[in-house]
Coordinates of C-alpha atoms in Angstrom, one line a residue:
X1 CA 201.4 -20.6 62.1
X2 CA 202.1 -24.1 62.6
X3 CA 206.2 -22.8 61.5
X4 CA 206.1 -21.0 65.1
X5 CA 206.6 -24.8 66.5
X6 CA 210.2 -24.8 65.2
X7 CA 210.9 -21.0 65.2
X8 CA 209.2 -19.2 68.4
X9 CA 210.7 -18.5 71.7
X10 CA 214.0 -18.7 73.3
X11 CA 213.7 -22.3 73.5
X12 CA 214.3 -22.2 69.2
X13 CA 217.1 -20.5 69.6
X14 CA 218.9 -23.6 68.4
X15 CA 216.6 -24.4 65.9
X16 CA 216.7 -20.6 64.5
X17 CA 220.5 -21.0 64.7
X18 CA 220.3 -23.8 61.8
X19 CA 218.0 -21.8 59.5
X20 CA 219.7 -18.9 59.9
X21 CA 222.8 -20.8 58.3
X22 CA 220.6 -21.8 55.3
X23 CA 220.0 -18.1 55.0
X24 CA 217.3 -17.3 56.3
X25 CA 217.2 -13.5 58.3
X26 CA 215.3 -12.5 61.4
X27 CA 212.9 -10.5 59.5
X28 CA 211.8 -13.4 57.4
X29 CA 211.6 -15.4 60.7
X30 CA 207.8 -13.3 61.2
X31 CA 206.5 -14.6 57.3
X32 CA 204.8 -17.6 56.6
X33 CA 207.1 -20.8 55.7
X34 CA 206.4 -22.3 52.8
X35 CA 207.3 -25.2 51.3
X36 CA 207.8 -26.0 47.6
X37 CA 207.4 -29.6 46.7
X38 CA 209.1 -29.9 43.3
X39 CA 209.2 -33.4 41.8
X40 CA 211.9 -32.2 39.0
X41 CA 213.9 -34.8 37.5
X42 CA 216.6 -34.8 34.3
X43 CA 214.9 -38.4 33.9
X44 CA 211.5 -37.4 32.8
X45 CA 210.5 -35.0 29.9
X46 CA 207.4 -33.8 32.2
X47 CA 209.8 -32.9 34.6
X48 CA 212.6 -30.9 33.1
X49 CA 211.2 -28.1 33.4
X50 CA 209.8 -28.0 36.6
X51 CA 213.1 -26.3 38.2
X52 CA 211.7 -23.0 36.1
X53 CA 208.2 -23.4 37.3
X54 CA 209.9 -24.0 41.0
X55 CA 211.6 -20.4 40.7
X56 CA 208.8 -18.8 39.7
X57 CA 206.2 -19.8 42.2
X58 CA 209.3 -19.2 44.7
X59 CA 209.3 -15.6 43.4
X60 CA 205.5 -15.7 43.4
X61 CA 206.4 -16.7 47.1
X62 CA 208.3 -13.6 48.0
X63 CA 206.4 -11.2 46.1
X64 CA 203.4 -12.1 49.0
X65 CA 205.5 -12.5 51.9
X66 CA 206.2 -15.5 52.3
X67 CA 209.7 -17.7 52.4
X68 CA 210.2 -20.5 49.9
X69 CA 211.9 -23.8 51.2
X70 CA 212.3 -26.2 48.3
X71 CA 212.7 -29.9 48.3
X72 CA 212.1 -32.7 45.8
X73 CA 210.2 -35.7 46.0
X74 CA 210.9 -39.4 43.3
X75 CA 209.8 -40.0 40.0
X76 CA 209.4 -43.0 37.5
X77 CA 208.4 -42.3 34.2
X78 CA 205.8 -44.9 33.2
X79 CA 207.2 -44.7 29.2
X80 CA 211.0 -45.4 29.8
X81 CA 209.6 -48.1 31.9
X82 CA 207.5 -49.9 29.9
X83 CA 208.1 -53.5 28.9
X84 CA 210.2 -54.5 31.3
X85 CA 210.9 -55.1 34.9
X86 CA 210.9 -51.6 35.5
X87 CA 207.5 -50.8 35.2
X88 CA 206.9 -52.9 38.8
X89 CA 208.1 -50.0 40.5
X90 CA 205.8 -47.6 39.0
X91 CA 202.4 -47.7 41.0
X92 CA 204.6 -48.4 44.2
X93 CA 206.7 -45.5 43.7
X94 CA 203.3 -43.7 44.6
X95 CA 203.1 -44.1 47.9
X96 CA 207.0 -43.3 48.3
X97 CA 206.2 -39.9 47.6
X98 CA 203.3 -39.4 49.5
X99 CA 205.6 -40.6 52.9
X100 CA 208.4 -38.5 51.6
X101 CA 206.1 -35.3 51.6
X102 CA 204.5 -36.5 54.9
X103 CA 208.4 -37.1 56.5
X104 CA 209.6 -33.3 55.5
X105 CA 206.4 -31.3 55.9
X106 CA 205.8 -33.0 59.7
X107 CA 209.4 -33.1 60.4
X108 CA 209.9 -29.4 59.3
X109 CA 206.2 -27.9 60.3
X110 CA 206.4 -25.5 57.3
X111 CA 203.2 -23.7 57.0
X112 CA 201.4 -24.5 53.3
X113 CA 203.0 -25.7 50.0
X114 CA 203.2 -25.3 46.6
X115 CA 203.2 -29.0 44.6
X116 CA 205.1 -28.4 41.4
X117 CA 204.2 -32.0 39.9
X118 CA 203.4 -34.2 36.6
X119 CA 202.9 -37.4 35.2
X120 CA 201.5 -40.5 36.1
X121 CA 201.9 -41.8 39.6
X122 CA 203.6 -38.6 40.7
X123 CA 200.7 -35.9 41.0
X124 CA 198.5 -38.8 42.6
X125 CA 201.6 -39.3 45.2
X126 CA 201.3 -35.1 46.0
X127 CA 197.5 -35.2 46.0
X128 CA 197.2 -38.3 48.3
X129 CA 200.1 -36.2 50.7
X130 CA 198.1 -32.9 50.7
X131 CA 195.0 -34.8 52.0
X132 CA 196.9 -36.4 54.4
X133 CA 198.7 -33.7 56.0
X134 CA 195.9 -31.2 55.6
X135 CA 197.3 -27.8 55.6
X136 CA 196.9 -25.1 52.6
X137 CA 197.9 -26.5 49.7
X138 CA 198.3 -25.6 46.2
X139 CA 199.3 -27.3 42.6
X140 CA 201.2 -26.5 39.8
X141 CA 200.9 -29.5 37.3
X142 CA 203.7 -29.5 34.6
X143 CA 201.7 -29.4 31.6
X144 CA 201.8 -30.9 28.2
X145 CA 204.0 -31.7 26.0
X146 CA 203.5 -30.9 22.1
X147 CA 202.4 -33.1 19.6
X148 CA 205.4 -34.1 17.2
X149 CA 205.0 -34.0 13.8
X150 CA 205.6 -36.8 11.2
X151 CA 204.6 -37.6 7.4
X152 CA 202.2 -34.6 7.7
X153 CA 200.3 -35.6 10.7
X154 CA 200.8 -34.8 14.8
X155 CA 201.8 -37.6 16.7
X156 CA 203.1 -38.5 20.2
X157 CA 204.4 -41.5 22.3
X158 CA 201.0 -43.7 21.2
X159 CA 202.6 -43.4 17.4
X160 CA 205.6 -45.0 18.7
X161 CA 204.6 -47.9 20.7
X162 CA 201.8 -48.7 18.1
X163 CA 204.5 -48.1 15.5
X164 CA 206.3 -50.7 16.6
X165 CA 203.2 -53.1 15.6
X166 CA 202.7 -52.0 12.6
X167 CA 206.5 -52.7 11.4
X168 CA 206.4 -56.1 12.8
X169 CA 203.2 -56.2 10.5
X170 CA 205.0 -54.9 7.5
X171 CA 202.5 -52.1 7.4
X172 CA 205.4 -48.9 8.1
X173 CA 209.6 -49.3 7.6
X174 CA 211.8 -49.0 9.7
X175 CA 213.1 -45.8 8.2
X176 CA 209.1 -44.6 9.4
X177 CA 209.7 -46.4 12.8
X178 CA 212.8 -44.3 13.2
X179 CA 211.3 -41.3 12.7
X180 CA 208.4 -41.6 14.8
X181 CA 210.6 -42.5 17.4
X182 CA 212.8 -39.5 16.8
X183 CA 210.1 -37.3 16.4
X184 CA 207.0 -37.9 18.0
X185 CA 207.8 -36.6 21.4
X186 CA 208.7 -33.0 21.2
X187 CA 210.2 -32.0 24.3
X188 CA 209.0 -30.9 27.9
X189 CA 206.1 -31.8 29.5
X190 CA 203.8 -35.2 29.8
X191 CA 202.7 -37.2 27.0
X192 CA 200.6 -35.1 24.0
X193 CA 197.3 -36.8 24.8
X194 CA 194.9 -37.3 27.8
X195 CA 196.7 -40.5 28.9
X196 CA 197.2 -41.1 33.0
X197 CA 199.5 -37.8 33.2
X198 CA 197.3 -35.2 32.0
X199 CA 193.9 -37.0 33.0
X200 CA 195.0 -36.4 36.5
X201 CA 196.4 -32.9 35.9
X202 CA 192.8 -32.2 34.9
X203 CA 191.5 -34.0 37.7
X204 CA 193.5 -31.6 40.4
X205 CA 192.3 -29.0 38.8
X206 CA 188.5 -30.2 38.4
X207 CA 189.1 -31.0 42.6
X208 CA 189.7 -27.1 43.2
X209 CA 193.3 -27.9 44.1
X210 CA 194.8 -26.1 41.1
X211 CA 194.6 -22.4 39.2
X212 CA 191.9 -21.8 36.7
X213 CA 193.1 -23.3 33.3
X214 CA 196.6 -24.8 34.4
X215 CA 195.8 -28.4 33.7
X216 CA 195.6 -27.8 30.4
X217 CA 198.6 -24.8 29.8
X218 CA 201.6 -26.5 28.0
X219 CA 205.0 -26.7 29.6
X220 CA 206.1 -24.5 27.3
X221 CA 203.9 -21.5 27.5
X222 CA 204.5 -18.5 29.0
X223 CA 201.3 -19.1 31.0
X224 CA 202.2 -22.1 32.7
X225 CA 204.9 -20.0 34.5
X226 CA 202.8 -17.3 34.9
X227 CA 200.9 -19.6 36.9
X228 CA 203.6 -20.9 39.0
X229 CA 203.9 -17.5 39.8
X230 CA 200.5 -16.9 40.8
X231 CA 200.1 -20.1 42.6
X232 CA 203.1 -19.3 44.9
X233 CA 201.5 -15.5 45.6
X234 CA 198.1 -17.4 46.4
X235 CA 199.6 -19.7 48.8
X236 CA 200.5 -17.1 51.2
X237 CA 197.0 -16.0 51.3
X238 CA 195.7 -19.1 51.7
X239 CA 198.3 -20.1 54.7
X240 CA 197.3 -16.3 56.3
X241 CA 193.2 -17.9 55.8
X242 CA 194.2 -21.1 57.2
X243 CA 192.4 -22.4 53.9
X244 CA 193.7 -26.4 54.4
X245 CA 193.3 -28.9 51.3
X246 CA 190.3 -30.6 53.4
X247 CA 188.9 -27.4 53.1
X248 CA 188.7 -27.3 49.4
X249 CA 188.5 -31.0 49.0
X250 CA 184.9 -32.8 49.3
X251 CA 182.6 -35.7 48.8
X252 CA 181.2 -33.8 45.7
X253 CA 184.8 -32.0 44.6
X254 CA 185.5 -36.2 43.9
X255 CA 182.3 -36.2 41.7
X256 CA 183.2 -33.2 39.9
X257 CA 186.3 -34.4 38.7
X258 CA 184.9 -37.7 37.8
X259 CA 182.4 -36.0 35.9
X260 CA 185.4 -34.4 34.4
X261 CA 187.0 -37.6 33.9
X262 CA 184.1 -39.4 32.0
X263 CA 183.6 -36.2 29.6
X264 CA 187.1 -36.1 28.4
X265 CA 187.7 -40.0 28.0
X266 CA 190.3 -40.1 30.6
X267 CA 192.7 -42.6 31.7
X268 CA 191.3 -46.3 33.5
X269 CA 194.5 -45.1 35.9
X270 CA 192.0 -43.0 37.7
X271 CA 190.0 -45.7 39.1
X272 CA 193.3 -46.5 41.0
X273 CA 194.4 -42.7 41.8
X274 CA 191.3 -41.3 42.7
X275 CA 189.8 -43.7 45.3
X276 CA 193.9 -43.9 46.2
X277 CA 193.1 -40.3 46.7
X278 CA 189.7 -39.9 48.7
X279 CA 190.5 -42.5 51.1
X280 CA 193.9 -40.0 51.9
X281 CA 191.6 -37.4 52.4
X282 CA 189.5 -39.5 54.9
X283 CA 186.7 -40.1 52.4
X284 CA 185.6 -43.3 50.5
X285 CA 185.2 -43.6 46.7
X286 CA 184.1 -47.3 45.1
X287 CA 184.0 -48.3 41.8
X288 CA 180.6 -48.5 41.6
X289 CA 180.0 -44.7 42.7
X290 CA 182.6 -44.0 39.5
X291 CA 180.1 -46.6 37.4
X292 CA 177.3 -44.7 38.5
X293 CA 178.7 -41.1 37.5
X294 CA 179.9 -43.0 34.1
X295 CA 176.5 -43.7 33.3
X296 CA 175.0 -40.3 33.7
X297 CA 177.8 -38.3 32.0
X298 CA 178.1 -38.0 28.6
X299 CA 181.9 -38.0 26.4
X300 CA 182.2 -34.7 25.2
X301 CA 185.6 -34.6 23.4
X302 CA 187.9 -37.1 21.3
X303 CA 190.9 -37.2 23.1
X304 CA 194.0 -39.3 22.4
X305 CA 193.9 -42.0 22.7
X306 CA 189.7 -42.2 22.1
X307 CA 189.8 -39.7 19.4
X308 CA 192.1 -37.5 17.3
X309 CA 192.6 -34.3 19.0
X310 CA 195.5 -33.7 21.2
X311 CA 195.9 -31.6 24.3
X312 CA 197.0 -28.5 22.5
X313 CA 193.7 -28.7 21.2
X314 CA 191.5 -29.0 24.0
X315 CA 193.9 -26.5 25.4
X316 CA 192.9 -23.7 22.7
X317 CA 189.2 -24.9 23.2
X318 CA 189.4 -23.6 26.8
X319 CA 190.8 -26.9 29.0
X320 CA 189.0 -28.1 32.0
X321 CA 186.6 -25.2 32.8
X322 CA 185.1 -24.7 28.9
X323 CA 184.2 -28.7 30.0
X324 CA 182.9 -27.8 33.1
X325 CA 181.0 -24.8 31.4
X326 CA 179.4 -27.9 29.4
X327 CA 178.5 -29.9 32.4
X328 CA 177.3 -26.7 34.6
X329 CA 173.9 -28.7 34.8
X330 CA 175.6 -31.7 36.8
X331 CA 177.9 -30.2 38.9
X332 CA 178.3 -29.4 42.2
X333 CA 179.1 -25.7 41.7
X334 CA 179.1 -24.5 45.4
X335 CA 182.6 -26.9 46.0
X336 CA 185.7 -24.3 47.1
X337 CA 188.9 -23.9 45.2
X338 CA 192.4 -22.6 45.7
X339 CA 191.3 -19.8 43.8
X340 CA 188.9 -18.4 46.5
X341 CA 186.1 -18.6 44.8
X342 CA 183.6 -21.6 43.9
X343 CA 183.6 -24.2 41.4
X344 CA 180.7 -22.1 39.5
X345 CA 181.9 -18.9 40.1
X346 CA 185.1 -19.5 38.5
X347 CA 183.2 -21.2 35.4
X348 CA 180.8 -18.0 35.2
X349 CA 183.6 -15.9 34.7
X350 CA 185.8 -18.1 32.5
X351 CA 186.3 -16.6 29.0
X352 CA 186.3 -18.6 26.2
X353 CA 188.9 -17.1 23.3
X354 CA 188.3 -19.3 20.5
X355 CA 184.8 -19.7 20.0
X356 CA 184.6 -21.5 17.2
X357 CA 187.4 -24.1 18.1
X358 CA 185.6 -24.3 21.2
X359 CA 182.1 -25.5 19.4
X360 CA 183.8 -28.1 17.2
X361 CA 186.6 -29.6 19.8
X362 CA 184.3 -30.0 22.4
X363 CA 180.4 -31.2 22.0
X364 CA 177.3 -30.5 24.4
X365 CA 175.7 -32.7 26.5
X366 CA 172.7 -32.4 23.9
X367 CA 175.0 -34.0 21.5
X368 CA 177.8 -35.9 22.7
X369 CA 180.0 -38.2 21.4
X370 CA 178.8 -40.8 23.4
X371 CA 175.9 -40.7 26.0
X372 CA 177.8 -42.7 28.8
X373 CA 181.2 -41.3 30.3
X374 CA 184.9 -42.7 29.1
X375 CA 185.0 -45.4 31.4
X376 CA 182.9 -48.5 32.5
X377 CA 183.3 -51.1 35.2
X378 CA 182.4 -54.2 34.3
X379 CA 181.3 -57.4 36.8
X380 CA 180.5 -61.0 36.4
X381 CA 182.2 -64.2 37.5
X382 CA 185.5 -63.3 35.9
X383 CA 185.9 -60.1 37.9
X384 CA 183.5 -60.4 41.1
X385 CA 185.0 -57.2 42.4
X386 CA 184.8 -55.4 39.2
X387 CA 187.4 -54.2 36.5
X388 CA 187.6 -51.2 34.1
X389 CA 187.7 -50.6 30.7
X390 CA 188.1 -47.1 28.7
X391 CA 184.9 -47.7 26.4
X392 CA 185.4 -44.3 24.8
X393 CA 188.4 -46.2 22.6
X394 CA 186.6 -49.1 22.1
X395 CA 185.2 -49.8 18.2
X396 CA 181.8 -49.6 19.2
X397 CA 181.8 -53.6 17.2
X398 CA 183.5 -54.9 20.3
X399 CA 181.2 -53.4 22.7
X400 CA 179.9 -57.3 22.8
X401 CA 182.7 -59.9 22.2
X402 CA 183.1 -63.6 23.4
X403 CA 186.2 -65.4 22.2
X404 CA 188.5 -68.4 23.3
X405 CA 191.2 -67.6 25.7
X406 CA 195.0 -67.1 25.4
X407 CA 196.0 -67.6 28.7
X408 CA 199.7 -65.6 30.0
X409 CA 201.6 -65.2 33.3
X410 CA 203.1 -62.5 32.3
X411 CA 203.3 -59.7 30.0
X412 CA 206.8 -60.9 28.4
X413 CA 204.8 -64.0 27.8
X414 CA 201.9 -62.3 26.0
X415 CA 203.8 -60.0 24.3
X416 CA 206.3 -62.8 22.5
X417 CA 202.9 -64.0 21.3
X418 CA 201.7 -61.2 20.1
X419 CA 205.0 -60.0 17.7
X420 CA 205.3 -64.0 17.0
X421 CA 201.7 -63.9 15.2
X422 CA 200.4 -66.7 17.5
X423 CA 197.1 -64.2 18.6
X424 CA 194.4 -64.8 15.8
X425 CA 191.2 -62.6 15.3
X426 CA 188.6 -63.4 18.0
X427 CA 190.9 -64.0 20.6
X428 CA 190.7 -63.3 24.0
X429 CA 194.3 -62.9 25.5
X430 CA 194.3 -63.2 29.4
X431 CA 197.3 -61.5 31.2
X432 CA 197.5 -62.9 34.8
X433 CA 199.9 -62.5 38.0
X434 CA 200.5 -58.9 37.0
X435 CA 198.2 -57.3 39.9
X436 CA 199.1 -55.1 42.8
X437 CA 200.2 -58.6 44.8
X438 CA 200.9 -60.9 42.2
X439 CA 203.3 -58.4 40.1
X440 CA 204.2 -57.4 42.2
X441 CA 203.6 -53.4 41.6
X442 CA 200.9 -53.7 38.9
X443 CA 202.3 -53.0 35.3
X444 CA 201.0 -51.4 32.6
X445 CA 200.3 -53.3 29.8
X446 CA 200.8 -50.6 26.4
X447 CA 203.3 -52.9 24.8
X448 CA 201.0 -55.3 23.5
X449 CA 198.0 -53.3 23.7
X450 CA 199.8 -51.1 21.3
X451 CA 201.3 -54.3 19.1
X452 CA 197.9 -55.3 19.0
X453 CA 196.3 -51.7 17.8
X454 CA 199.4 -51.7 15.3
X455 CA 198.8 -54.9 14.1
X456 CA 195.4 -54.0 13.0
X457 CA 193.9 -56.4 15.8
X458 CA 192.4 -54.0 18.1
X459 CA 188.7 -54.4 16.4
X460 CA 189.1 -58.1 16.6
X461 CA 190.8 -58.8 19.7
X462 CA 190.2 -58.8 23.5
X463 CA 193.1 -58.1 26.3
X464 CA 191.8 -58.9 30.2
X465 CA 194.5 -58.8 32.8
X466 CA 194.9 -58.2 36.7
X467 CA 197.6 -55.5 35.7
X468 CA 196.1 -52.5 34.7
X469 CA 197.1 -50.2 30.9
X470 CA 198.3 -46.8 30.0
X471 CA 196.3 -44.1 29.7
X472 CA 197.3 -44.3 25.9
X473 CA 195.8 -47.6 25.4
X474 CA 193.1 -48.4 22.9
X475 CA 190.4 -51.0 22.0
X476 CA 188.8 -53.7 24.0
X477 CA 191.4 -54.1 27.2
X478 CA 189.8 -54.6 30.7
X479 CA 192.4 -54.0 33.6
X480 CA 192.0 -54.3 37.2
X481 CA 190.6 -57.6 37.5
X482 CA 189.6 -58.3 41.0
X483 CA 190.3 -60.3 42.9
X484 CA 193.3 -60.6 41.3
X485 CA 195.0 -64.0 40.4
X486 CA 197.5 -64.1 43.5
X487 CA 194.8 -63.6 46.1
X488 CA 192.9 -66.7 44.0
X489 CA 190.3 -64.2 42.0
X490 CA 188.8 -66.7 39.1
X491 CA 191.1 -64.5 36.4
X492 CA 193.5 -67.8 37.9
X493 CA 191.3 -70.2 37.3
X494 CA 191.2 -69.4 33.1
X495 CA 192.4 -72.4 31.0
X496 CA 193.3 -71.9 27.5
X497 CA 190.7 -72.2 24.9
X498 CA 187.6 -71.2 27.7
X499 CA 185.3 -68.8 26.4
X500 CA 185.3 -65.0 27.7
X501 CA 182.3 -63.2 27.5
X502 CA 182.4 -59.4 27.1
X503 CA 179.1 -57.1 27.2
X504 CA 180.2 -53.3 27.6
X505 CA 176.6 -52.5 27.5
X506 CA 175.8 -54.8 30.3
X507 CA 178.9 -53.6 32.5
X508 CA 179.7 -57.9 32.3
X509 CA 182.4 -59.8 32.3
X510 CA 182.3 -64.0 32.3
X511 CA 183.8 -66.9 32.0
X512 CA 181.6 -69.3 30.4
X513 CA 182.4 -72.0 32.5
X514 CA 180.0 -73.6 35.7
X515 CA 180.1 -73.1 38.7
X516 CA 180.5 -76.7 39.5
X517 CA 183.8 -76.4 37.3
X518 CA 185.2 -73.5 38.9
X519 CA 184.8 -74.8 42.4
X520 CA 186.7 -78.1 41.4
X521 CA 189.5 -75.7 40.1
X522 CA 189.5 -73.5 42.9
X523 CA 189.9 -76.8 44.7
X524 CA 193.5 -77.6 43.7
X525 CA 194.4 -74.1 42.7
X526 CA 197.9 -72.7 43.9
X527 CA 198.8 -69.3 42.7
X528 CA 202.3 -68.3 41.0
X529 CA 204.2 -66.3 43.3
X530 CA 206.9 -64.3 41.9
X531 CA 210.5 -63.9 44.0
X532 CA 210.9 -60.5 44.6
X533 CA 212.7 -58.9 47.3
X534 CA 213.5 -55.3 48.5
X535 CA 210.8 -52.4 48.3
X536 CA 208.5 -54.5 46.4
X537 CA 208.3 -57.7 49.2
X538 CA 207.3 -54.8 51.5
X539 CA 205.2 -53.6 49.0
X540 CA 203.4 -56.9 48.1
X541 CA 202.8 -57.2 52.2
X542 CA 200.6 -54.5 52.4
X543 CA 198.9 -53.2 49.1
X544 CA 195.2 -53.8 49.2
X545 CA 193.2 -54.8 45.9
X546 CA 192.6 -52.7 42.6
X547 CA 190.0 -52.5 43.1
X548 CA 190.4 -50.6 46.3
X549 CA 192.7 -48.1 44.6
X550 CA 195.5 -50.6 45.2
X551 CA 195.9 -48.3 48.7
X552 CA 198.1 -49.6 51.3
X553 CA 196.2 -51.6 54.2

C-alpha cells in the first residue's frame, strides 16, 4: 500500500507518533488509508450537504476496513458569481483544486479516495486530480437540486436570470420577479437542469468513475447517501485490487461520455472540462474528435435548458444508464468502471422502474429529437480554431443567421446594452476580451444570454464571445472563440456594423469581410489588456487556449 511509505518500520515511528495523536490505533495502522476529498462548503447550495454524504461514505469506509481521513478542497459557485468580477475566478479556481488534491494526496501517500464533489468547475477540478495522481479512485457527485415551483409550473435558477429580462421588458412584475427569485431554487444540490453541474456529474459517471445511477440521484434522496455509503465500501476493494483511475479511464471511456453528452444536450462547458480532463489523464481530446461524435449521435431528451424536462425527470426515467441502454449500439461497452464490472454489463443489468416515463422522457435513436448531438463546433475566419455552440437550444430558424455586429469589451458593456434596449432584432452582439487570457479567467456570459431569452430576442438575436456561457444558456450564443481576442484571434479585429455569418448546419462561422481587409487591421491591431494582479496574473501567464480546454501550459 503506497500508505506503508509514511507508516512502516521503525524509521515511522515519528510519523506513527503524529497519527496516533489524530486518533488513529495500531490496529488500524494494518487497513488501507483512505482519503475522503469533500469539497463541502456553507457557500454553495450543491454543497451543503456534502458533510452528510462525507459521513456516510466514511462509514461505508469502516464497514470494509478501511480508515477515512477527510479534507476539503475550494469552491466558487458559478450563480452567486455571475455578472460581476467574480465570475473571473471561476474556471481558474479549477486548477486550484486539482493542485490542492495533488499537494495532500502526495504529501500524505494515502492509499485511494473517495471524491464527494458538485457543480461546475469543482467535479472537473477532482476528475482532472484523479487522473493525475492515478491511484483508485471513486466519486460521489452531489446531485440535484429540485425544481421550484411558481404560478403552477417548475422552475429553477434559468427562471430567474431570464426573469429578470422579461421585467425589464414589462412582460412579468416585480411581485412575479420576487417570487421566482424566492422560489425557484429549492434547496440542496446543483442547479434543476442539465446545465455545467450536472452535465459533468453525468459525465463521471458515463467515464466509469462513479456508481450506477448516482449522477442522476437528487441530493435529497435517500439513495444518494446510500451511495456515499457504497462508494466508500467499494473503495477499499478497489485500493486492495490496486484498480487506479487510469485503469478505469480510456481513450474510448472519453467517447462514451461524450456520446452521453450529445444525447442529453449537455453543457458547451464540457468542451473545456473534458479535454481539461483527458490531457490530466495523459490522453488528448480536440474539438474536432467532440465534432465528430456530435455528428453521429443523435439528442435523445429535452433537457433544461434545450427542452422542458428537469433532472428529476430524467432521474425517474432511469438517469445516465437508461441513456446508455439507448445508445448500446455506439458504445464502447467493454470500458471498466468503479463498479467492477463493464460499461455493458452494468447497462444489461440496469432496471428500468418507470417504463412508461422512461418511453416518453427519453426517445430512441430511431427517433430522436434531433439527429446530431447537443453540441456543434463551428469554424471559419471568425473562429480559425473553432468555437461551440449548444444547437440543441437553438430555434431551429437561427440555425442560419447573418446580421450586423454590436461590438463589446466586456460583458458589463453588452449587458448595459442589452437592459437599455440598444440590441435590435438581427443583431449580432460580439463580446470580446473575455477569454481565458484576455478576461482574464473566462466568464460566463448567462446575464445577457438570459436578458436576451427574457426579452423575447433569443429567436432573433446572435451572442459570439471569446468567454464562454452557462450551461443554462439558450438560443444562438457561440463561446470559445479561438484564438481569442488577446492573443490577436480575428474576434478583435470585428468593427461595429460588419456582417457575421452563422451556418449551424455547415459547422461556420465568418466575418464577411476580405482578407485583404483583415490583414490591414491585423496590421495596426493592439489588444486590450486588462490590469489584474494576484492569482489571476499567474493565471493569465500560463493558461493555454479554449480551445485547448483552457489547460495550463
Amino acid at each position: 500500500m503506497r500508505s506503508d511509505n509514511m507508516k512502516k518500520g521503525n524509521e515511522r515511528a515519528p510519523n506513527r507518533s503524529l497519527l496516533k495523536a489524530t486518533g488513529i490505533t495500531d490496529s488500524e495502522m494494518e487497513k488501507p488509508f483512505i482519503a475522503v476529498v469533500n469539497s463541502w462548503t456553507e457557500t454553495i447550495p450543491g454543497h451543503i450537504h456534502l458533510d452528510k454524504l462525507a459521513e456516510a461514505a466514511k462509514a461505508g469506509i469502516r464497514n470494509a476496513g478501511g480508515v477515512p481521513f477527510e479534507f476539503h478542497t475550494i469552491g466558487i459557485c458559478d450563480g452567486i458569481a455571475m455578472g460581476h468580477e467574480g465570475m473571473r475566478y471561476s474556471l481558474p479556481s479549477r486548477e486550484a483544486i486539482e493542485d490542492s488534491i495533488e499537494l495532500v494526496l502526495q504529501g500524505h501517500q494515502l492509499d485511494g479516495m473517495v471524491m464527494i464533489a458538485a457543480c461546475d468547475k469543482i467535479v472537473p477540478g477532482h476528475l482532472m486530480a484523479a487522473g493525475e495522481l492515478d491511484i483508485p479512485t471513486i466519486v460521489v457527485t452531489g446531485g440535484p437540486m429540485l425544481p421550484g415551483y411558481v404560478d403552477d409550473e417548475q422552475r429553477d435558477l434559468i427562471s430567474v436570470f431570464e426573469g429578470v429580462g422579461e421585467h425589464k421588458a414589462g412582460k412579468t412584475s416585480l411581485e412575479k420577479l420576487n417570487m421566482l427569485e424566492s422560489m425557484s431554487c429549492a434547496g440542496a444540490g446543483s442547479c434543476a437542469g442539465m446545465f455545467t453541474a450536472n452535465t459533468m456529474a453525468c459525465m463521471t459517471e458515463a467515464l466509469g468513475l462513479s456508481l450506477t445511477g448516482c449522477a442522476t440521484s437528487h441530493a435529497v434522496d435517500a439513495r444518494k447517501t446510500h451511495l456515499a455509503k457504497e462508494s466508500g465500501e467499494r473503495i477499499v476493494q478497489l485500493v486492495k485490487e490496486n484498480v487506479t483511475a487510469r485503469k478505469i479511464v480510456t481513450q474510448r471511456s472519453f467517447d462514451n461520455a461524450i456520446m452521453v453528452d450529445m444525447a442529453v444536450g449537455g453543457s458547451t462547458n464540457t468542451t473545456l472540462h473534458l479535454p481539461a480532463i483527458a490531457h490530466a489523464f495523459g490522453l488528448e481530446l480536440t474539438l474536432d474528435m467532440i465534432d465528430v461524435l456530435s455528428k453521429n449521435t443523435p439528442h435523445l431528451i429535452g433537457l433544461r435548458p434545450g427542452g422542458e424536462n428537469f433532472m428529476i425527470d430524467f432521474d425517474h426515467a432511469g438517469g445516465v444508464p437508461a441513456i446508455m441502454k439507448r445508445l448500446v449500439s455506439k458504445l464502447h461497452l467493454n470500458e471498466n468502471t468503479v463498479t467492477g464490472k463493464t460499461i455493458g454489463k452494468n447497462i444489461e443489468e440496469f432496471v428500468i422502474i418507470n417504463p412508461k416515463l422512461n418511453k416518453r422522457i427519453i426517445k430512441t435513436i430511431e427517433d430522436p429529437i434531433h439527429v446530431e448531438g447537443g453540441i456543434a463546433v463551428l469554424k471559419g475566419n471568425l473562429a480559425p480554431d473553432g468555437s461551440v455552440i449548444k444547437q440543441a437550444a437553438v430555434d431551429p430558424k437561427m440555425f442560419e443567421h447573418s446580421g450586423p455586429a454590436r461590438l463589446y469589451d466586456s460583458e458589463e458593456d453588452a449587458m448595459e446594452a442589452i437592459m437599455n434596449d440598444k440590441i435590435k432584432p438581427g443583431d449580432v452582439i460580439v463580446i470580446r476580451y473575455e477569454g481565458p487570457k484576455g478576461g482574464p479567467g473566462m466568464r460566463e456570459m448567462l446575464s445577457p444570454t438570459s436578458a436576451i431569452a427574457g426579452m423575447g430576442l433569443a429567436d432573433s438575436v446572435a451572442l459570439i464571445t471569446d468567454g464562454r456561457f452557462s450551461g443554462g444558456t439558450r438560443g444562438p450564443c457561440i463561446g470559445h472563440v479561438s484564438p481569442e481576442a488577446m492573443e490577436g484571434g480575428p474576434i478583435g479585429l470585428v468593427e461595429e456594423g460588419d456582417i457575421i455569418e452563422i451556418n449551424i448546419p455547415d459547422r461556420t462561422l465568418d466575418l464577411l469581410v476580405s482578407e485583404e481587409e483583415l490583414q490591414k487591421r491585423a496590421a495596426t491591431f493592439k489588444p486590450l489588456v486588462k490590469e489584474v494582479k494576484g492569482y489571476l496574473a499567474r493565471y493569465r501567464k500560463t493558461v493555454s487556449s479554449a480551445n485547448k480546454g483552457a489547460i495550463r501550459e
